[in-house]
Structure formats: C-alpha cells, structure tokens
CSV table of C-alpha atoms in Angstrom, one decimal:
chain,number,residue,atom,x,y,z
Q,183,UNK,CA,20.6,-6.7,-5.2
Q,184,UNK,CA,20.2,-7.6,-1.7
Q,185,UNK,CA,21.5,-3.9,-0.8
Q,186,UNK,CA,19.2,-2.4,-3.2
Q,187,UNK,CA,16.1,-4.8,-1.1
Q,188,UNK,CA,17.6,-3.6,2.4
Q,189,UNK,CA,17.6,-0.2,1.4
Q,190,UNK,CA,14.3,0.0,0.4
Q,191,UNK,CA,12.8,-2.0,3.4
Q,192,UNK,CA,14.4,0.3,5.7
Q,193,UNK,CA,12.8,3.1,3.7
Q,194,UNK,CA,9.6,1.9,4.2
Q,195,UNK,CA,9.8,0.7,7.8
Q,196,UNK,CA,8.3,4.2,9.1
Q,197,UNK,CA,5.2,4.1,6.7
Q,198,UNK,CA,4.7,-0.1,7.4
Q,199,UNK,CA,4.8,0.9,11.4
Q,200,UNK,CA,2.4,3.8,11.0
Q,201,UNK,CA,0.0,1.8,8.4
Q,202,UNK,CA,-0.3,-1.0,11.4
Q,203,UNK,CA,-0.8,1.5,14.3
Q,204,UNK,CA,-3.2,3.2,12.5
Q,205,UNK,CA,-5.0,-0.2,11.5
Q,206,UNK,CA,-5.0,-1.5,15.8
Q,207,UNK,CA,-6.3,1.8,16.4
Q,208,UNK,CA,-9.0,1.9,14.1
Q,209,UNK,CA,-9.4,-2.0,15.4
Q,210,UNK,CA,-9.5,-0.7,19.0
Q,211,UNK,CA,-12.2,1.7,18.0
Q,212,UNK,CA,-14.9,-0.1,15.7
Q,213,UNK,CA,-14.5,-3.5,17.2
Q,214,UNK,CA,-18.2,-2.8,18.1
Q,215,UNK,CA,-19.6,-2.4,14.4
Q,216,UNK,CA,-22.4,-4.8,13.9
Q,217,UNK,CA,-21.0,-7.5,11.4
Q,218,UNK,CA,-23.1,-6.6,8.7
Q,219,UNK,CA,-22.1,-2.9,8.4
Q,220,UNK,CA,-18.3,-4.1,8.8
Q,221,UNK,CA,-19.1,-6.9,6.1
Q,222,UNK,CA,-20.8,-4.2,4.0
Q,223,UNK,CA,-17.8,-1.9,4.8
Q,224,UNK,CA,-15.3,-4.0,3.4
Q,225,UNK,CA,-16.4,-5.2,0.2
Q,226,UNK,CA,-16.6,-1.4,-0.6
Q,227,UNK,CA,-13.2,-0.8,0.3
Q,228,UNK,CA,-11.6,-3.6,-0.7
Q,229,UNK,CA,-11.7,-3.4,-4.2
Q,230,UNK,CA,-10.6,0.4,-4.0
Q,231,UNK,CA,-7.5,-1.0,-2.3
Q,232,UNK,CA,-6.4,-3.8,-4.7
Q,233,UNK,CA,-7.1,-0.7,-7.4
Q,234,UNK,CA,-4.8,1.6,-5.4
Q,235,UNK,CA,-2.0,-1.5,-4.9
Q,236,UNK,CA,-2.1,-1.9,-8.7
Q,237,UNK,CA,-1.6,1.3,-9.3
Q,238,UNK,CA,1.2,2.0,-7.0
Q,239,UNK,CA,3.1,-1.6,-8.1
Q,240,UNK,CA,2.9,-0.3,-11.7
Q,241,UNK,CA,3.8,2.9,-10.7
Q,242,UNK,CA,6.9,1.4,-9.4
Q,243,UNK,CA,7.5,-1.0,-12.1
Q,244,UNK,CA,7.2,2.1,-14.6
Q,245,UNK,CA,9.8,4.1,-12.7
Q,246,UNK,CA,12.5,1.6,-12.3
Q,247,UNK,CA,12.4,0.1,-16.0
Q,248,UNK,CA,12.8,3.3,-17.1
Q,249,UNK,CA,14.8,5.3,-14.5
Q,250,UNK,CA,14.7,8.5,-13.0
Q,251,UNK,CA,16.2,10.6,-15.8
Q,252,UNK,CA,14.9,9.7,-19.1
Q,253,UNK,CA,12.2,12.0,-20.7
Q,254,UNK,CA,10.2,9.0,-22.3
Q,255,UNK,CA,10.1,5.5,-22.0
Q,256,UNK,CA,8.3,2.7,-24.0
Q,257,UNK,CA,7.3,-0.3,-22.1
C-alpha cells in the first residue's frame, strides 16, 4: 500500500509543482484586483472547482474499484 501511495505521489509531483507556480504567478499578477472583483471572482470559481474535484475523485474511485481491464463494472 505505501508503494502503491509513493508511486502515485511521485507521479503527481510535476502537475502539484506546475499547479503552484501557476497559482504565485497569477498571484504576482492580480495582486492589484480591487477586493470586490476578486471576492466576486471567487465565488464564481469556486464552486466550478469543488464540481471539477468531485468529478475527478469519482473518476478515480470508479477506475480503481473496477480496474483497468474490465468491460463493465457495477458500483
């Protein structure tokens, strides 16, 4: 199990390291955004990420219950 969680940690290193360089960046960039656009900006986006993150962890839940090389699965 722990091999299985190191494996996959080091597979996602890259897109983590990306994800937060991109996020300082943007940072860098709009740290002048009046507060009430950036309020307004993220509680747009917000719930379209929690959606996304759902989706993705089920996603993932769905393909490891069932595995790679089945045709059908029932949950």
């Amino acid at each position: 199990m722990y091999k299985e969680i190191l494996k996959e940690l080091k597979e996602h290193i890259p897109f983590t390291a990306i994800g937060a360089a991109t996020g300082i960046i943007m940072i860098i960039f709009f740290q002048k955004l009046p507060s009430k656009l950036s309020y307004n900006i993220f509680y747009t986006l917000h719930p379209l990420h929690v959606f996304l993150s759902a989706l993705v962890t089920a996603s993932m839940y769905n393909f490891y219950k069932c595995g790679t090389g089945k045709k059908k699965c029932n949950l």
